[in-house]
Amino acid sequence: MAKALQAGDLDCKLSLFTLDTHKNGKGESIGQSESPFVQNLSCRKRERGGVETGGDGSGSPAASRETAYGLVDFDIRYRMDLLPTMILYCEGIQYDILNIHAMAGTRRQWLTIETQKHD
């Protein structure tokens, strides 16, 4: 059985930002900027991989290809105010949030943020 996550295992720091949309006097979008939501949040970083099969849509085996991509999970203390639309930075790298869920069996003690490196 795997060891339960403890506060001493949180050995990285992450920052979360919200994306604000700016509008002109006519209500038209003129740009976006990031606003800090939380900075220097302690976390545990776990990297895992995946493979995606894609192609040109023809369905032929010759046209399909496999692409490797890196998924990264961040484990943090439980919070209720996080959204998947936020932007996550860790060690200077931007990540897209795919999913946020409570860690199984922890009763609101830990959250897992599933991410993918931003292209």
Short mmCIF file of N, CA and C in Angstrom, two decimals:
data_model
loop_
_atom_site.label_atom_id
_atom_site.label_comp_id
_atom_site.label_asym_id
_atom_site.label_seq_id
_atom_site.Cartn_x
_atom_site.Cartn_y
_atom_site.Cartn_z
N MET A 1 0.84 -1.18 0.00
CA MET A 1 0.00 0.00 0.00
C MET A 1 0.89 1.24 0.00
N ALA A 2 0.53 2.21 -0.80
CA ALA A 2 1.32 3.44 -0.92
C ALA A 2 1.17 4.29 0.34
N LYS A 3 2.25 4.98 0.65
CA LYS A 3 2.24 5.87 1.81
C LYS A 3 1.30 7.05 1.56
N ALA A 4 0.51 7.41 2.55
CA ALA A 4 -0.41 8.54 2.42
C ALA A 4 0.37 9.84 2.29
N LEU A 5 -0.18 10.77 1.54
CA LEU A 5 0.45 12.07 1.36
C LEU A 5 0.46 12.83 2.68
N GLN A 6 1.62 13.42 3.00
CA GLN A 6 1.76 14.21 4.21
C GLN A 6 2.30 15.58 3.85
N ALA A 7 2.13 16.55 4.74
CA ALA A 7 2.55 17.92 4.46
C ALA A 7 4.04 18.01 4.11
N GLY A 8 4.87 17.15 4.68
CA GLY A 8 6.29 17.17 4.39
C GLY A 8 6.63 16.74 2.97
N ASP A 9 5.68 16.14 2.26
CA ASP A 9 5.90 15.71 0.87
C ASP A 9 5.72 16.86 -0.12
N LEU A 10 5.20 17.99 0.33
CA LEU A 10 4.95 19.14 -0.55
C LEU A 10 6.26 19.90 -0.72
N ASP A 11 7.02 19.56 -1.76
CA ASP A 11 8.37 20.09 -1.92
C ASP A 11 8.53 21.07 -3.08
N CYS A 12 7.44 21.48 -3.72
CA CYS A 12 7.48 22.45 -4.82
C CYS A 12 6.54 23.61 -4.49
N LYS A 13 6.68 24.68 -5.26
CA LYS A 13 5.78 25.83 -5.14
C LYS A 13 5.12 26.08 -6.48
N LEU A 14 3.84 26.42 -6.47
CA LEU A 14 3.14 26.77 -7.70
C LEU A 14 2.42 28.09 -7.50
N SER A 15 2.07 28.71 -8.62
CA SER A 15 1.29 29.94 -8.61
C SER A 15 0.11 29.77 -9.56
N LEU A 16 -1.03 30.31 -9.16
CA LEU A 16 -2.23 30.26 -9.98
C LEU A 16 -2.66 31.67 -10.34
N PHE A 17 -3.09 31.83 -11.60
CA PHE A 17 -3.52 33.13 -12.10
C PHE A 17 -4.89 32.99 -12.74
N THR A 18 -5.69 34.06 -12.65
CA THR A 18 -6.94 34.12 -13.38
C THR A 18 -6.70 34.90 -14.67
N LEU A 19 -7.51 34.65 -15.67
CA LEU A 19 -7.38 35.33 -16.95
C LEU A 19 -8.49 36.38 -17.04
N ASP A 20 -8.09 37.66 -17.06
CA ASP A 20 -9.04 38.76 -17.13
C ASP A 20 -9.16 39.26 -18.56
N THR A 21 -10.39 39.48 -19.02
CA THR A 21 -10.64 40.01 -20.36
C THR A 21 -10.91 41.50 -20.26
N HIS A 22 -10.25 42.27 -21.11
CA HIS A 22 -10.42 43.72 -21.13
C HIS A 22 -11.31 44.10 -22.31
N LYS A 23 -12.22 45.04 -22.06
CA LYS A 23 -13.15 45.47 -23.11
C LYS A 23 -13.06 46.97 -23.30
N ASN A 24 -13.38 47.42 -24.52
CA ASN A 24 -13.41 48.85 -24.79
C ASN A 24 -14.80 49.39 -24.45
N GLY A 25 -15.04 50.66 -24.76
CA GLY A 25 -16.31 51.30 -24.44
C GLY A 25 -17.50 50.69 -25.14
N LYS A 26 -17.27 49.99 -26.23
CA LYS A 26 -18.36 49.36 -26.98
C LYS A 26 -18.64 47.94 -26.51
N GLY A 27 -17.87 47.46 -25.54
CA GLY A 27 -18.05 46.10 -25.03
C GLY A 27 -17.30 45.04 -25.81
N GLU A 28 -16.45 45.47 -26.75
CA GLU A 28 -15.68 44.53 -27.55
C GLU A 28 -14.41 44.14 -26.81
N SER A 29 -14.05 42.89 -26.90
CA SER A 29 -12.84 42.40 -26.25
C SER A 29 -11.61 42.98 -26.94
N ILE A 30 -10.70 43.58 -26.14
CA ILE A 30 -9.49 44.16 -26.72
C ILE A 30 -8.22 43.48 -26.21
N GLY A 31 -8.37 42.51 -25.34
CA GLY A 31 -7.19 41.80 -24.86
C GLY A 31 -7.45 41.08 -23.56
N GLN A 32 -6.42 40.34 -23.13
CA GLN A 32 -6.51 39.59 -21.89
C GLN A 32 -5.22 39.76 -21.10
N SER A 33 -5.32 39.63 -19.80
CA SER A 33 -4.12 39.67 -18.96
C SER A 33 -4.32 38.70 -17.79
N GLU A 34 -3.20 38.28 -17.23
CA GLU A 34 -3.22 37.37 -16.09
C GLU A 34 -3.17 38.17 -14.79
N SER A 35 -4.00 37.80 -13.83
CA SER A 35 -3.99 38.41 -12.51
C SER A 35 -3.64 37.34 -11.49
N PRO A 36 -2.72 37.64 -10.56
CA PRO A 36 -2.36 36.64 -9.55
C PRO A 36 -3.56 36.27 -8.68
N PHE A 37 -3.75 34.98 -8.47
CA PHE A 37 -4.81 34.48 -7.60
C PHE A 37 -4.20 33.97 -6.29
N VAL A 38 -3.22 33.09 -6.42
CA VAL A 38 -2.46 32.61 -5.26
C VAL A 38 -1.04 32.32 -5.73
N GLN A 39 -0.06 32.71 -4.91
CA GLN A 39 1.34 32.49 -5.26
C GLN A 39 2.04 31.73 -4.15
N ASN A 40 3.08 31.00 -4.55
CA ASN A 40 3.90 30.21 -3.62
C ASN A 40 3.09 29.21 -2.80
N LEU A 41 2.20 28.52 -3.47
CA LEU A 41 1.39 27.48 -2.84
C LEU A 41 2.20 26.18 -2.84
N SER A 42 2.37 25.57 -1.69
CA SER A 42 3.15 24.33 -1.59
C SER A 42 2.42 23.19 -2.29
N CYS A 43 3.20 22.36 -2.99
CA CYS A 43 2.60 21.25 -3.74
C CYS A 43 3.60 20.11 -3.89
N ARG A 44 3.07 18.97 -4.31
CA ARG A 44 3.90 17.85 -4.75
C ARG A 44 3.65 17.68 -6.24
N LYS A 45 4.73 17.60 -7.01
CA LYS A 45 4.64 17.49 -8.46
C LYS A 45 4.92 16.05 -8.87
N ARG A 46 3.99 15.46 -9.66
CA ARG A 46 4.16 14.10 -10.16
C ARG A 46 3.98 14.11 -11.67
N GLU A 47 4.99 13.65 -12.39
CA GLU A 47 4.92 13.63 -13.85
C GLU A 47 4.51 12.24 -14.32
N ARG A 48 3.67 12.22 -15.35
CA ARG A 48 3.26 10.97 -15.98
C ARG A 48 3.08 11.25 -17.46
N GLY A 49 3.11 10.22 -18.25
CA GLY A 49 3.03 10.41 -19.70
C GLY A 49 1.77 9.84 -20.29
N GLY A 50 1.62 10.09 -21.56
CA GLY A 50 0.47 9.57 -22.28
C GLY A 50 0.77 9.55 -23.76
N VAL A 51 -0.04 8.84 -24.50
CA VAL A 51 0.11 8.76 -25.95
C VAL A 51 -1.24 9.03 -26.59
N GLU A 52 -1.23 9.89 -27.59
CA GLU A 52 -2.45 10.24 -28.31
C GLU A 52 -2.31 9.79 -29.75
N THR A 53 -3.32 9.12 -30.27
CA THR A 53 -3.29 8.68 -31.66
C THR A 53 -4.09 9.67 -32.49
N GLY A 54 -3.47 10.17 -33.54
CA GLY A 54 -4.14 11.14 -34.40
C GLY A 54 -3.77 10.89 -35.84
N GLY A 55 -4.31 11.69 -36.70
CA GLY A 55 -4.00 11.54 -38.12
C GLY A 55 -4.68 12.62 -38.92
N ASP A 56 -4.84 12.35 -40.21
CA ASP A 56 -5.43 13.35 -41.09
C ASP A 56 -6.94 13.19 -41.24
N GLY A 57 -7.54 12.28 -40.50
CA GLY A 57 -8.98 12.08 -40.57
C GLY A 57 -9.42 11.04 -41.59
N SER A 58 -8.49 10.52 -42.36
CA SER A 58 -8.85 9.55 -43.39
C SER A 58 -9.07 8.16 -42.81
N GLY A 59 -8.50 7.90 -41.64
CA GLY A 59 -8.65 6.60 -41.01
C GLY A 59 -7.67 5.56 -41.49
N SER A 60 -6.81 5.90 -42.43
CA SER A 60 -5.84 4.93 -42.92
C SER A 60 -4.70 4.77 -41.93
N PRO A 61 -4.20 3.55 -41.74
CA PRO A 61 -3.11 3.32 -40.80
C PRO A 61 -1.85 4.11 -41.17
N ALA A 62 -1.61 4.31 -42.45
CA ALA A 62 -0.42 5.04 -42.87
C ALA A 62 -0.49 6.52 -42.48
N ALA A 63 -1.70 7.07 -42.40
CA ALA A 63 -1.86 8.49 -42.10
C ALA A 63 -1.94 8.76 -40.60
N SER A 64 -2.15 7.72 -39.79
CA SER A 64 -2.25 7.94 -38.35
C SER A 64 -0.86 7.94 -37.72
N ARG A 65 -0.76 8.67 -36.61
CA ARG A 65 0.51 8.73 -35.91
C ARG A 65 0.24 8.84 -34.41
N GLU A 66 1.21 8.44 -33.63
CA GLU A 66 1.10 8.56 -32.18
C GLU A 66 1.95 9.72 -31.72
N THR A 67 1.42 10.50 -30.80
CA THR A 67 2.13 11.64 -30.26
C THR A 67 2.23 11.48 -28.75
N ALA A 68 3.44 11.58 -28.23
CA ALA A 68 3.64 11.50 -26.78
C ALA A 68 3.42 12.89 -26.19
N TYR A 69 2.81 12.93 -25.03
CA TYR A 69 2.63 14.20 -24.33
C TYR A 69 2.85 13.98 -22.85
N GLY A 70 3.24 15.03 -22.17
CA GLY A 70 3.52 14.94 -20.75
C GLY A 70 2.38 15.48 -19.92
N LEU A 71 1.90 14.68 -19.00
CA LEU A 71 0.90 15.11 -18.04
C LEU A 71 1.58 15.28 -16.69
N VAL A 72 1.17 16.29 -15.96
CA VAL A 72 1.76 16.55 -14.65
C VAL A 72 0.62 16.73 -13.66
N ASP A 73 0.68 16.02 -12.54
CA ASP A 73 -0.29 16.17 -11.46
C ASP A 73 0.34 16.95 -10.32
N PHE A 74 -0.41 17.89 -9.77
CA PHE A 74 0.04 18.65 -8.62
C PHE A 74 -0.91 18.35 -7.46
N ASP A 75 -0.35 17.92 -6.33
CA ASP A 75 -1.14 17.65 -5.13
C ASP A 75 -0.97 18.82 -4.18
N ILE A 76 -2.09 19.40 -3.72
CA ILE A 76 -2.06 20.54 -2.81
C ILE A 76 -3.05 20.30 -1.68
N ARG A 77 -2.97 21.15 -0.66
CA ARG A 77 -3.97 21.12 0.40
C ARG A 77 -5.33 21.50 -0.18
N TYR A 78 -6.39 20.96 0.38
CA TYR A 78 -7.74 21.16 -0.14
C TYR A 78 -8.14 22.63 -0.10
N ARG A 79 -8.70 23.12 -1.21
CA ARG A 79 -9.27 24.47 -1.33
C ARG A 79 -10.53 24.35 -2.17
N MET A 80 -11.49 25.21 -1.92
CA MET A 80 -12.73 25.17 -2.69
C MET A 80 -12.79 26.24 -3.78
N ASP A 81 -11.79 27.11 -3.87
CA ASP A 81 -11.88 28.28 -4.74
C ASP A 81 -11.10 28.16 -6.05
N LEU A 82 -10.72 26.96 -6.45
CA LEU A 82 -9.96 26.80 -7.69
C LEU A 82 -10.88 26.45 -8.85
N LEU A 83 -10.50 26.95 -10.04
CA LEU A 83 -11.28 26.70 -11.26
C LEU A 83 -10.38 26.15 -12.35
N PRO A 84 -10.91 25.29 -13.23
CA PRO A 84 -10.09 24.75 -14.33
C PRO A 84 -9.69 25.80 -15.36
N THR A 85 -10.30 26.98 -15.32
CA THR A 85 -9.95 28.04 -16.27
C THR A 85 -8.72 28.83 -15.83
N MET A 86 -8.20 28.55 -14.65
CA MET A 86 -7.03 29.26 -14.15
C MET A 86 -5.77 28.80 -14.87
N ILE A 87 -4.72 29.59 -14.74
CA ILE A 87 -3.43 29.28 -15.34
C ILE A 87 -2.47 28.93 -14.22
N LEU A 88 -1.75 27.83 -14.37
CA LEU A 88 -0.84 27.34 -13.34
C LEU A 88 0.60 27.48 -13.83
N TYR A 89 1.46 28.00 -12.96
CA TYR A 89 2.89 28.08 -13.23
C TYR A 89 3.63 27.35 -12.11
N CYS A 90 4.62 26.56 -12.50
CA CYS A 90 5.50 25.89 -11.53
C CYS A 90 6.89 25.86 -12.12
N GLU A 91 7.86 26.35 -11.38
CA GLU A 91 9.25 26.37 -11.81
C GLU A 91 9.41 27.07 -13.16
N GLY A 92 8.64 28.13 -13.38
CA GLY A 92 8.75 28.92 -14.60
C GLY A 92 8.07 28.33 -15.82
N ILE A 93 7.36 27.22 -15.67
CA ILE A 93 6.68 26.56 -16.79
C ILE A 93 5.18 26.74 -16.64
N GLN A 94 4.50 27.08 -17.74
CA GLN A 94 3.05 27.25 -17.73
C GLN A 94 2.37 25.92 -18.03
N TYR A 95 1.31 25.63 -17.27
CA TYR A 95 0.54 24.40 -17.45
C TYR A 95 -0.94 24.74 -17.67
N ASP A 96 -1.59 23.98 -18.53
CA ASP A 96 -3.04 24.08 -18.73
C ASP A 96 -3.71 23.10 -17.78
N ILE A 97 -4.69 23.57 -17.03
CA ILE A 97 -5.40 22.71 -16.08
C ILE A 97 -6.45 21.89 -16.82
N LEU A 98 -6.39 20.58 -16.67
CA LEU A 98 -7.34 19.68 -17.31
C LEU A 98 -8.47 19.29 -16.36
N ASN A 99 -8.14 19.10 -15.07
CA ASN A 99 -9.13 18.62 -14.11
C ASN A 99 -8.65 18.94 -12.70
N ILE A 100 -9.59 19.19 -11.81
CA ILE A 100 -9.30 19.40 -10.39
C ILE A 100 -10.23 18.48 -9.61
N HIS A 101 -9.67 17.63 -8.75
CA HIS A 101 -10.53 16.74 -7.97
C HIS A 101 -9.88 16.43 -6.63
N ALA A 102 -10.74 16.07 -5.66
CA ALA A 102 -10.26 15.67 -4.34
C ALA A 102 -9.58 14.32 -4.45
N MET A 103 -8.48 14.17 -3.74
CA MET A 103 -7.76 12.91 -3.76
C MET A 103 -8.62 11.85 -3.08
N ALA A 104 -8.67 10.67 -3.65
CA ALA A 104 -9.53 9.60 -3.16
C ALA A 104 -9.22 9.24 -1.71
N GLY A 105 -10.26 9.14 -0.91
CA GLY A 105 -10.12 8.69 0.46
C GLY A 105 -9.52 9.69 1.43
N THR A 106 -9.45 10.97 1.07
CA THR A 106 -8.78 11.93 1.96
C THR A 106 -9.74 12.88 2.65
N ARG A 107 -11.02 12.84 2.34
CA ARG A 107 -12.04 13.65 3.02
C ARG A 107 -11.67 15.12 3.11
N ARG A 108 -11.55 15.75 1.97
CA ARG A 108 -11.26 17.18 1.87
C ARG A 108 -9.94 17.57 2.52
N GLN A 109 -8.95 16.73 2.38
CA GLN A 109 -7.63 17.07 2.90
C GLN A 109 -6.69 17.47 1.77
N TRP A 110 -6.79 16.79 0.62
CA TRP A 110 -5.89 17.04 -0.49
C TRP A 110 -6.66 17.17 -1.80
N LEU A 111 -6.12 17.99 -2.70
CA LEU A 111 -6.64 18.13 -4.06
C LEU A 111 -5.57 17.71 -5.05
N THR A 112 -5.99 17.14 -6.16
CA THR A 112 -5.08 16.85 -7.27
C THR A 112 -5.49 17.72 -8.44
N ILE A 113 -4.52 18.45 -8.98
CA ILE A 113 -4.73 19.27 -10.16
C ILE A 113 -4.04 18.57 -11.31
N GLU A 114 -4.81 18.08 -12.27
CA GLU A 114 -4.24 17.40 -13.44
C GLU A 114 -3.98 18.45 -14.52
N THR A 115 -2.74 18.47 -15.02
CA THR A 115 -2.35 19.50 -15.99
C THR A 115 -1.59 18.90 -17.16
N GLN A 116 -1.42 19.73 -18.17
CA GLN A 116 -0.59 19.41 -19.33
C GLN A 116 0.24 20.65 -19.63
N LYS A 117 1.51 20.45 -20.01
CA LYS A 117 2.36 21.59 -20.33
C LYS A 117 1.74 22.40 -21.45
N HIS A 118 1.76 23.73 -21.30
CA HIS A 118 1.19 24.63 -22.30
C HIS A 118 2.10 24.69 -23.51
N ASP A 119 1.52 24.63 -24.71
CA ASP A 119 2.31 24.72 -25.94
C ASP A 119 2.66 26.15 -26.25
#
